[in-house]
mmCIF file of C-alpha atoms in Angstrom:
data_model
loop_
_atom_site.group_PDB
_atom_site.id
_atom_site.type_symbol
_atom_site.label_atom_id
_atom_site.label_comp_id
_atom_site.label_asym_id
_atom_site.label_seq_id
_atom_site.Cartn_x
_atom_site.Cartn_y
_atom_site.Cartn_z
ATOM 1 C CA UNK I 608 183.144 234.195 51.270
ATOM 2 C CA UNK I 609 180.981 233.998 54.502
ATOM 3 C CA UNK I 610 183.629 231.884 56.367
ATOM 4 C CA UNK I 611 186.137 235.107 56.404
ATOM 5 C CA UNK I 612 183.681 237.025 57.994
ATOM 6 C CA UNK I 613 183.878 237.581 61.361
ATOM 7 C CA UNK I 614 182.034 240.657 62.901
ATOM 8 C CA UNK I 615 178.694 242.750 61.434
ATOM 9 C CA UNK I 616 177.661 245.969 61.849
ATOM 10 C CA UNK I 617 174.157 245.551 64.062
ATOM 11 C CA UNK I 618 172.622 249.462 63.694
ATOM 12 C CA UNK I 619 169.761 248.902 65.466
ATOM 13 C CA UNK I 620 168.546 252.304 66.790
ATOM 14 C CA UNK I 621 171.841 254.621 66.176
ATOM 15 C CA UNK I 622 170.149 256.440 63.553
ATOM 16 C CA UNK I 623 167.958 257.855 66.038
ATOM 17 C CA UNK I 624 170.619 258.497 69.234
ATOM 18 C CA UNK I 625 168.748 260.405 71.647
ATOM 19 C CA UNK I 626 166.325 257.431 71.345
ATOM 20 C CA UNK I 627 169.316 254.843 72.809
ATOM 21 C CA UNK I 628 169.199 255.310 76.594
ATOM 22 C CA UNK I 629 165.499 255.512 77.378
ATOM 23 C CA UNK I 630 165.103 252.295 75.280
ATOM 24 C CA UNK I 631 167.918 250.989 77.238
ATOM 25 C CA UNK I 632 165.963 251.497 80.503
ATOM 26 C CA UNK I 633 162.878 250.605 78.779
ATOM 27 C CA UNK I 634 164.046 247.152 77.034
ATOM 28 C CA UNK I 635 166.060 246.278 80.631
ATOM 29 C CA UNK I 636 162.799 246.320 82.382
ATOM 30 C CA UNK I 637 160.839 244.501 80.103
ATOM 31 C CA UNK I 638 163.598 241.601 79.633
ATOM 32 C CA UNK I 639 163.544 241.370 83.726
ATOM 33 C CA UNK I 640 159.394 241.148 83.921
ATOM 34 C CA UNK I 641 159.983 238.933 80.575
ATOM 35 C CA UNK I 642 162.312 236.892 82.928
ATOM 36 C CA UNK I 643 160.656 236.664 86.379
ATOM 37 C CA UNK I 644 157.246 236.191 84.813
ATOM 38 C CA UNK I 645 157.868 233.036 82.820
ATOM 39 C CA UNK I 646 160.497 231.872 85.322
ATOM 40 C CA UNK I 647 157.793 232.194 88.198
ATOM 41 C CA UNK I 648 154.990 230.373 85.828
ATOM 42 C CA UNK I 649 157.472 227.474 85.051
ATOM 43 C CA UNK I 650 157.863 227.131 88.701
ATOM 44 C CA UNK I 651 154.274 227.783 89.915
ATOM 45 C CA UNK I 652 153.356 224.655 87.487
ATOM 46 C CA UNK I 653 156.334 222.680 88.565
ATOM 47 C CA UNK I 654 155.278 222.404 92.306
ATOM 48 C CA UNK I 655 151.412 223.075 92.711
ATOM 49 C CA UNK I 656 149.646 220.011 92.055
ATOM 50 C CA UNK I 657 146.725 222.162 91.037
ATOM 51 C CA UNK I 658 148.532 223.476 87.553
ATOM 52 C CA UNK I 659 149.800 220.388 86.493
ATOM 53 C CA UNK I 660 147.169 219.557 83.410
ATOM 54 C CA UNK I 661 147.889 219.752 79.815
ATOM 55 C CA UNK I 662 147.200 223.477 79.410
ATOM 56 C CA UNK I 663 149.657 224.523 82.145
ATOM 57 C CA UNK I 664 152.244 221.387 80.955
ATOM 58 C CA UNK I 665 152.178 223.595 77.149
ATOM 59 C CA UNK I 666 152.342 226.646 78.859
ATOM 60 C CA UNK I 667 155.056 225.644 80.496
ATOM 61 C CA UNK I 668 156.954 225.155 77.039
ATOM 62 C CA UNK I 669 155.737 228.701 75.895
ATOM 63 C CA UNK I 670 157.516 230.206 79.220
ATOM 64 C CA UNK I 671 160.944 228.284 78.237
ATOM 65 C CA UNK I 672 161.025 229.186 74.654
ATOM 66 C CA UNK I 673 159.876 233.029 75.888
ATOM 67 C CA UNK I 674 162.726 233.300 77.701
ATOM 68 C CA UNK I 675 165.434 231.552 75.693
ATOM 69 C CA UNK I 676 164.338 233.424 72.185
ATOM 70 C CA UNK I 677 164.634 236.979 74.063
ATOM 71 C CA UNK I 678 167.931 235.564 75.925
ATOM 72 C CA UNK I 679 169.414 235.151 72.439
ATOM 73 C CA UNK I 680 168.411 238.901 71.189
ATOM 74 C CA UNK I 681 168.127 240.928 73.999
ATOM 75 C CA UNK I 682 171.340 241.034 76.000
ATOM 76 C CA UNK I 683 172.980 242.003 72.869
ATOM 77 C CA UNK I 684 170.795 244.408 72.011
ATOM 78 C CA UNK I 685 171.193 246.282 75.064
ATOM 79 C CA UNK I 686 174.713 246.217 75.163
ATOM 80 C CA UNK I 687 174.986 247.766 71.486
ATOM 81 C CA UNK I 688 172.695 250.145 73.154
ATOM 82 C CA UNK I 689 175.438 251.552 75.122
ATOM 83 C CA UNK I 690 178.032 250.699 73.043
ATOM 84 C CA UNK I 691 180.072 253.229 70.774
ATOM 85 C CA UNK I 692 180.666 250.538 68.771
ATOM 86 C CA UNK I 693 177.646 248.743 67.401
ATOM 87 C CA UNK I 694 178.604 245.489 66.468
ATOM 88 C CA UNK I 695 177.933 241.418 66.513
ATOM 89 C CA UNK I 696 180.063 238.511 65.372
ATOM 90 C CA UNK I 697 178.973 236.823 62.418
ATOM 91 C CA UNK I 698 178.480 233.305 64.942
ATOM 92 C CA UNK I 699 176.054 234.998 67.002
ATOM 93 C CA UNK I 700 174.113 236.509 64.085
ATOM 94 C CA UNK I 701 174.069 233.358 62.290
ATOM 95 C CA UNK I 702 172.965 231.540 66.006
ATOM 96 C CA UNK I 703 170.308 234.556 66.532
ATOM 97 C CA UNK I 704 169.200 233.909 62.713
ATOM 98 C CA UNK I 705 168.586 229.889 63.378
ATOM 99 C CA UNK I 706 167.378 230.441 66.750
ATOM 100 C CA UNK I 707 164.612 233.174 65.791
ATOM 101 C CA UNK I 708 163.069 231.184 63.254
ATOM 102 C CA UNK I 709 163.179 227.672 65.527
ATOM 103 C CA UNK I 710 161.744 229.343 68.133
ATOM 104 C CA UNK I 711 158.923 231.662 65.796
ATOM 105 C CA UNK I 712 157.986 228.038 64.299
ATOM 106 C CA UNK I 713 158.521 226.084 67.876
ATOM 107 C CA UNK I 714 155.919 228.994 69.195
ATOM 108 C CA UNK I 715 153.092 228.764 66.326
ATOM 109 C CA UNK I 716 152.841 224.857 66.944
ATOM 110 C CA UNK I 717 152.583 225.446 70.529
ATOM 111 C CA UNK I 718 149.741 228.065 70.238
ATOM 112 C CA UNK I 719 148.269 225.435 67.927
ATOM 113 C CA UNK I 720 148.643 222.498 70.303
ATOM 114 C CA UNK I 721 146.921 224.886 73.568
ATOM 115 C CA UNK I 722 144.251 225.733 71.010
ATOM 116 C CA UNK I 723 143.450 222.388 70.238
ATOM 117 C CA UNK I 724 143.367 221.379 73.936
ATOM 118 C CA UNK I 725 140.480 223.872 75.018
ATOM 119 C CA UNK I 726 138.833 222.510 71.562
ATOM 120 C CA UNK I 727 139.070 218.722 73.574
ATOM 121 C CA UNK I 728 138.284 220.126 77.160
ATOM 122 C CA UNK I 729 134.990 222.303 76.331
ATOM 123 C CA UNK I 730 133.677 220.050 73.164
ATOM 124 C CA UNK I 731 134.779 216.333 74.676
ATOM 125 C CA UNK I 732 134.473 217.341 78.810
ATOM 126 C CA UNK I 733 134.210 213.803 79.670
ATOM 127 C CA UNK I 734 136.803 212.191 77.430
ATOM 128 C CA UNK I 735 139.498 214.981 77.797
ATOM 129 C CA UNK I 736 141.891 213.603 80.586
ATOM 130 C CA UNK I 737 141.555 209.995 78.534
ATOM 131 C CA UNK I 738 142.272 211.962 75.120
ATOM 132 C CA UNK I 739 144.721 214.742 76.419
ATOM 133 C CA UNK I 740 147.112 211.561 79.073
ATOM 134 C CA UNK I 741 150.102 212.546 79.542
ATOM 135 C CA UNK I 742 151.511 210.268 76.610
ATOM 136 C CA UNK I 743 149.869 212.046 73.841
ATOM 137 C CA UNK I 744 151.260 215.618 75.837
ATOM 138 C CA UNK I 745 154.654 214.557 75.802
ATOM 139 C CA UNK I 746 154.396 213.486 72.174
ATOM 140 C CA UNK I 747 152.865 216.625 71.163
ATOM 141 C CA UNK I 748 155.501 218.639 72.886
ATOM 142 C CA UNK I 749 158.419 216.308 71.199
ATOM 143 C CA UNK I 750 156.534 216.423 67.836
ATOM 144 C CA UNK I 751 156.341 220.214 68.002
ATOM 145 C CA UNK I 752 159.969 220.973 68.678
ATOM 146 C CA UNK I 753 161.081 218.328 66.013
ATOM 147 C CA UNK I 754 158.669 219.341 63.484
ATOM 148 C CA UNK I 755 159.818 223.438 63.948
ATOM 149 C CA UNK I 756 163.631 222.128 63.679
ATOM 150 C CA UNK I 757 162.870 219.950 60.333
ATOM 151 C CA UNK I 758 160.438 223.129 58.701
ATOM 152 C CA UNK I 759 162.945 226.288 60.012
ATOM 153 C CA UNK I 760 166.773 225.003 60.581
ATOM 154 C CA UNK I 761 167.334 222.339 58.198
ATOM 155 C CA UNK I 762 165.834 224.233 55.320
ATOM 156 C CA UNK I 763 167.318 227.266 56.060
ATOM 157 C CA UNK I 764 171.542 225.416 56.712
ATOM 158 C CA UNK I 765 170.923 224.176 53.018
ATOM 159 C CA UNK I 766 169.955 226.980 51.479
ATOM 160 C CA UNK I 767 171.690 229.612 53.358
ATOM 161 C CA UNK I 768 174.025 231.861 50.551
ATOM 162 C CA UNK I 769 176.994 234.004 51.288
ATOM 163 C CA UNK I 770 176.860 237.820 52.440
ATOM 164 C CA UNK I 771 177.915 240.480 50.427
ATOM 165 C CA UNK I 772 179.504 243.779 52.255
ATOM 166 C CA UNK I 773 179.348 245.894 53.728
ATOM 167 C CA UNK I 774 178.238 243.853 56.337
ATOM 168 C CA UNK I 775 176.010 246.285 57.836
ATOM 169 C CA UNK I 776 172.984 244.834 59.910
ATOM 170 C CA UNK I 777 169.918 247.599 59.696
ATOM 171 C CA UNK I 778 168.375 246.198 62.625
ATOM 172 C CA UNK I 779 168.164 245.638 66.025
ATOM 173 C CA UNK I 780 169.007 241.524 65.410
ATOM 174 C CA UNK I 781 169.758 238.655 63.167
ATOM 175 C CA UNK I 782 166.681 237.426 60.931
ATOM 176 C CA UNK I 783 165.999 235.717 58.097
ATOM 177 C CA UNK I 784 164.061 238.858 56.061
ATOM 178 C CA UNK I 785 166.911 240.851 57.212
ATOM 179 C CA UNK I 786 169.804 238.758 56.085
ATOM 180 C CA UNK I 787 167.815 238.247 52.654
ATOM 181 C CA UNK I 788 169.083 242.123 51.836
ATOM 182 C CA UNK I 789 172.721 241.469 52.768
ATOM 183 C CA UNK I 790 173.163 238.000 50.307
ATOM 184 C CA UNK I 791 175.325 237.951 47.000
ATOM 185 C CA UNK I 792 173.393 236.528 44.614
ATOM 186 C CA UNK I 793 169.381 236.178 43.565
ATOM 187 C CA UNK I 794 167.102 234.891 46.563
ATOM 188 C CA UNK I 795 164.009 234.355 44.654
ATOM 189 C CA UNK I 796 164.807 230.059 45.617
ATOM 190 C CA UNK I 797 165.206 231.757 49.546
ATOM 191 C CA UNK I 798 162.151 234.252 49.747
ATOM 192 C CA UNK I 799 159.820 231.788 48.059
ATOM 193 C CA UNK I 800 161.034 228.934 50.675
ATOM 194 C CA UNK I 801 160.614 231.891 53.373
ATOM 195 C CA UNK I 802 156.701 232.225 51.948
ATOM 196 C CA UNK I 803 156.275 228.616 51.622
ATOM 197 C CA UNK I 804 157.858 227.627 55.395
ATOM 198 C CA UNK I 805 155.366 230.733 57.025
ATOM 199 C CA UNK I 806 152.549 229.339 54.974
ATOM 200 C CA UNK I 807 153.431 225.783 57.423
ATOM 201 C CA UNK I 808 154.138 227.250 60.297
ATOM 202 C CA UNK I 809 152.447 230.399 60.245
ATOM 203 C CA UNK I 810 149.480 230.044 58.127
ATOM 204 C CA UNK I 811 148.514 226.581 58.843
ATOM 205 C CA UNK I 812 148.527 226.388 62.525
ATOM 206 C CA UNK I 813 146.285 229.569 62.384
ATOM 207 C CA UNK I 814 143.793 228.278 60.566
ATOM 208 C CA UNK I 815 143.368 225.395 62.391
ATOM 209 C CA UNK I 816 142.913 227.852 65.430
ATOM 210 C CA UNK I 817 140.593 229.500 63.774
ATOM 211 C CA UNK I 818 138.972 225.876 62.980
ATOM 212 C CA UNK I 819 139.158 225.016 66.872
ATOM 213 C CA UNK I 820 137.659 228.074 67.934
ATOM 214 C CA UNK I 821 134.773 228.070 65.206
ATOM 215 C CA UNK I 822 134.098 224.659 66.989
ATOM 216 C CA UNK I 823 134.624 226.307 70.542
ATOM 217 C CA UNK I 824 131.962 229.194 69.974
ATOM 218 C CA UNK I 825 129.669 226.726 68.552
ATOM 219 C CA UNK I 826 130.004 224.550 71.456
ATOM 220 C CA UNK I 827 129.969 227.438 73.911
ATOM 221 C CA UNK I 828 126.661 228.654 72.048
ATOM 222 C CA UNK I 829 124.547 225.893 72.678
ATOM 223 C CA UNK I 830 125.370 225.546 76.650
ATOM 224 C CA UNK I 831 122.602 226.018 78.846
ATOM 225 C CA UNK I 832 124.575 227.260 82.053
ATOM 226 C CA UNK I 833 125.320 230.675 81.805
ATOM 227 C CA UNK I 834 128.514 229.982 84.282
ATOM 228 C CA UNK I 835 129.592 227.190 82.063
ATOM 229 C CA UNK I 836 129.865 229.597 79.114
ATOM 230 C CA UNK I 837 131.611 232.243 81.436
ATOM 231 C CA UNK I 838 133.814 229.764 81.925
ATOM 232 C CA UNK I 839 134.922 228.423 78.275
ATOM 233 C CA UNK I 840 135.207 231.959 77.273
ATOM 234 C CA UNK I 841 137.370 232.748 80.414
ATOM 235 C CA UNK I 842 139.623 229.339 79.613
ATOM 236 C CA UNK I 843 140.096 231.039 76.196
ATOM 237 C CA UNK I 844 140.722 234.702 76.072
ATOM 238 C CA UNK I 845 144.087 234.622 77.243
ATOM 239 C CA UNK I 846 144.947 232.360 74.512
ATOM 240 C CA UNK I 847 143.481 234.074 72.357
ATOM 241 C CA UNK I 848 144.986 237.505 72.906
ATOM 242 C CA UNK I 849 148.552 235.951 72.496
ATOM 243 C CA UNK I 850 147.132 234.194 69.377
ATOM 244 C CA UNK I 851 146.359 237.523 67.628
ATOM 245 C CA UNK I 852 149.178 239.484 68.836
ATOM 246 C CA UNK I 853 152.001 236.779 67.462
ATOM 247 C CA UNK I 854 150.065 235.893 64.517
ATOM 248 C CA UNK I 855 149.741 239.492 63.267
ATOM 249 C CA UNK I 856 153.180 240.568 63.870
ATOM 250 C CA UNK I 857 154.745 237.405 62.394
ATOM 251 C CA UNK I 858 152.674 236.995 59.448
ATOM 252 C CA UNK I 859 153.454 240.820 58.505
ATOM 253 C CA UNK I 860 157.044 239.844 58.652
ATOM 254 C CA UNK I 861 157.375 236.750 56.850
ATOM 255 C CA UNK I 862 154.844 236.543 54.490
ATOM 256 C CA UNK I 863 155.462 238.988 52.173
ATOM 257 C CA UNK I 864 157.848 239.844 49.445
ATOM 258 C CA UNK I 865 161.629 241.431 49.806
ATOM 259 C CA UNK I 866 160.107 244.684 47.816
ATOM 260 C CA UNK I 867 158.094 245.542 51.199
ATOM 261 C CA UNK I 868 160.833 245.699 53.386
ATOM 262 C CA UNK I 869 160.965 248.798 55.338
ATOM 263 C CA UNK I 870 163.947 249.138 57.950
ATOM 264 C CA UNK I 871 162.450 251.383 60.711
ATOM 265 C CA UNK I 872 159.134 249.995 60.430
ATOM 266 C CA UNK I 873 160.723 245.965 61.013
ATOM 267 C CA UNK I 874 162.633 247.217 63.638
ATOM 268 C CA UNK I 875 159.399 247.759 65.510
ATOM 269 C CA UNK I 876 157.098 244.931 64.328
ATOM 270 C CA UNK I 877 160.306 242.484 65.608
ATOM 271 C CA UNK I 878 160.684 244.572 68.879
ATOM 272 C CA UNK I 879 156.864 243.379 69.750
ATOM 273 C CA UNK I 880 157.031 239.520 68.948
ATOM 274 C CA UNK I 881 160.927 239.220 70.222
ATOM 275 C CA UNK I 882 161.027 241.354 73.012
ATOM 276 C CA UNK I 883 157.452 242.817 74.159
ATOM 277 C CA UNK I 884 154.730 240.258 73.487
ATOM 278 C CA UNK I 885 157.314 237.114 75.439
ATOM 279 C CA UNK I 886 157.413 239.491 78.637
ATOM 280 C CA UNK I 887 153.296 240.011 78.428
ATOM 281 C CA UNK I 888 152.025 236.011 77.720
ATOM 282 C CA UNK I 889 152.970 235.487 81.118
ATOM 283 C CA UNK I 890 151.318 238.718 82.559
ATOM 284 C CA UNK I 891 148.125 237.481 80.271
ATOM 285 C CA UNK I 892 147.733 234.176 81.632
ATOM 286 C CA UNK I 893 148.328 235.070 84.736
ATOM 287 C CA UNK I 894 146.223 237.878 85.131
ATOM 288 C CA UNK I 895 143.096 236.932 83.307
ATOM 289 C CA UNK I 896 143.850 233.336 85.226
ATOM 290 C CA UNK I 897 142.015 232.243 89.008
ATOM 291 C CA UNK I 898 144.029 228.886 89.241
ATOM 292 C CA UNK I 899 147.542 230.561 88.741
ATOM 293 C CA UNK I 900 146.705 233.732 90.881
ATOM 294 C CA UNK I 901 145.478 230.775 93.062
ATOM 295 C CA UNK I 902 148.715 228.937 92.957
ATOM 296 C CA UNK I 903 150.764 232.229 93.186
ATOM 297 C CA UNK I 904 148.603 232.840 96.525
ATOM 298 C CA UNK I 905 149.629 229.331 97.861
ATOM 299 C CA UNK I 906 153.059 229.772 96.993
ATOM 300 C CA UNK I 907 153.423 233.423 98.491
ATOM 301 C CA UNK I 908 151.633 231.858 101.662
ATOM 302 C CA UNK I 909 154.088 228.550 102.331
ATOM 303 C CA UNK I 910 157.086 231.099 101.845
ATOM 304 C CA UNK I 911 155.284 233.139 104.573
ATOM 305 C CA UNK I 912 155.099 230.404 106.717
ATOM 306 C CA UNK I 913 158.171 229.023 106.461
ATOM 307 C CA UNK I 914 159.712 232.423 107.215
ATOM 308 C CA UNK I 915 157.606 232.548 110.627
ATOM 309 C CA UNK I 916 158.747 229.428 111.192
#
C-alpha cells in the first residue's frame, strides 16, 4: 500500500561518485543564473513601461513557471548530492511527480500562446494591439494554466496505482516515466494515457507552431523592406530556439513506450528540460533581445543614479 510509504531511495548520480561534487558546483551555478535571470526578467517587465506588451506579459509566465519547476527538483537534488544518504519522502516525490508534468504541460501551452502572438503581430500589424488587449492575454494565460491542470493532474490523481518495493528511485527526480517502473500492477491503461496526454500537450501545441511559423515565413517572404524582415526573424529566433530545445527533449521522454526506457540516458535528457534549458530561456531572450538589453540598461542606469544621489 502506497499510504505506508514514507521515504524513497532517489539514486540520482551515486552510481557514478566521483561525478557528485563537480555536478554539485555545476548544478548550484546554473540554479542561481536559472534564478537571477528569470527573477530579473519578471522584474525588468514589471516596471519598464517599454516591456509591458503581450510577448513580454507571456514571458513573464515562462520566467515564473522556470523558476518554480526547478525550485521543486533542484534543491533536492543537490542536497542528495552531498548526502550519504540519498533519499526523498514519498510527499515530495509524489508533489515533484504532479508538479513536473503541470508545469511540462503549463510550458508547451505557453510556447504555443508566444508563437501564436508573433503569428498576430507580423501577419495582422495593424489589428494586433485590438486582437492581442489585454482581456484576451489574461484569458489566455488563465486558460493555459487551467487547461495543463485538467490534461496533467487530474488525469494522473485518478489513475495513479500503488508502488511496489524496493522503493528505489533510478533518477535524479520524481516523474511520471520513472514512477511507471516502480508500480504493482500492469500500466498499459497509464502509459497509453501518458502517450495520449503528450500527444495534447506535446504534440498538438507543436504543430500548431509549426502552423504559425509556416504562416510567419510566408508572411516574412513576401515583405519588401529588407529591415522589416530582419526584424520578424529577430522577434522570432529566440522563440524559436526554446521551442526546439523543450520540444525535443520532452517529446523523447514522453512519447514513447516503457520498453525504451534507459536510466542513465533519462537522467540526462531530464537534466536539460528541468534544470539547464529554464536557466538559458532567460539568457536567450535576453541576449538575442534590444528592448530587454534596453530595459536592463535603463534599469542599471536609475540604480546608478539613485546611488549618486
Amino acid at each position: 500500500n502506497s499510504s505506508t510509504i514514507t521515504e524513497l531511495v532517489l539514486v540520482g548520480f551515486s552510481n557514478h561518485p566521483k561525478t557528485e561534487m563537480p555536478f554539485f558546483f555545476l548544478f548550484s551555478v546554473v540554479y542561481l543564473v536559472n534564478l537571477f535571470g528569470n527573477t530579473v526578467l519578471i522584474i525588468l517587465v514589471v516596471i519598464d513601461s517599454c516591456l509591458q506588451t503581450p510577448m513580454y506579459f507571456f514571458l513573464c509566465h515562462l520566467a515564473f513557471l522556470n523558476i518554480f519547476y526547478t525550485t521543486t527538483v533542484v534543491p533536492k537534488m543537490l542536497f542528495n548530492l552531498l548526502a550519504p544518504k540519498k533519499v526523498i519522502s514519498y510527499d515530495l516525490c509524489l508533489a515533484q511527480t504532479y508538479i513536473s508534468l503541470l508545469m511540462g504541460a503549463a510550458e508547451c501551452i505557453i510556447l504555443v500562446i508566444m508563437a501564436l502572438d508573433r503569428y498576430v503581430a507580423i501577419c495582422y500589424p495593424l489589428r494586433y494591439l485590438l486582437i492581442m488587449n489585454w482581456s484576451m492575454c489574461v484569458q489566455l494565460a488563465v486558460g493555459a494554466w487551467t487547461i495543463s491542470f485538467f490534461a496533467s493532474v487530474v488525469p494522473l490523481y485518478f489513475t495513479m496505482l500503488p508502488l511496489c518495493g524496493p522503493y528505489i528511485v533510478d533518477h535524479i527526480f520524481c516523474e511520471v516515466p520513472v514512477l511507471l517502473h516502480m508500480v504493482c500492477a500492469d500500466t498499459s491503461l497509464q502509459e497509453t494515457m501518458m502517450v495520449i496526454g503528450a500527444c495534447g500537450t506535446l504534440l498538438l501545441p507543436f504543430l500548431l507552431i509549426t502552423l504559425s511559423y509556416l504562416r510567419i515565413l510566408v508572411a516574412v517572404v513576401r515583405m519588401q523592406s529588407a529591415e522589416g524582415r530582419k526584424k520578424a526573424f529577430s522577434t522570432c529566433s529566440s522563440h524559436l530556439t526554446v521551442v526546439t530545445i523543450y520540444y525535443g527533449t520532452g517529446m523523447f521522454m514522453y512519447m514513447r513506450p516503457k520498453s525504451l526506457y534507459s536510466a542513465e540516458g533519462d537522467k540526462l535528457i531530464s537534466l536539460f528540460y528541468a534544470v539547464i534549458n529554464p536557466a538559458l530561456n532567460p539568457l536567450i531572450y535576453s541576449l538575442r533581445n534590444k528592448e530587454v538589453k534596453g530595459a536592463l540598461k535603463r534599469l542599471l542606469e536609475r540604480s546608478t543614479m539613485s546611488q549618486i544621489q
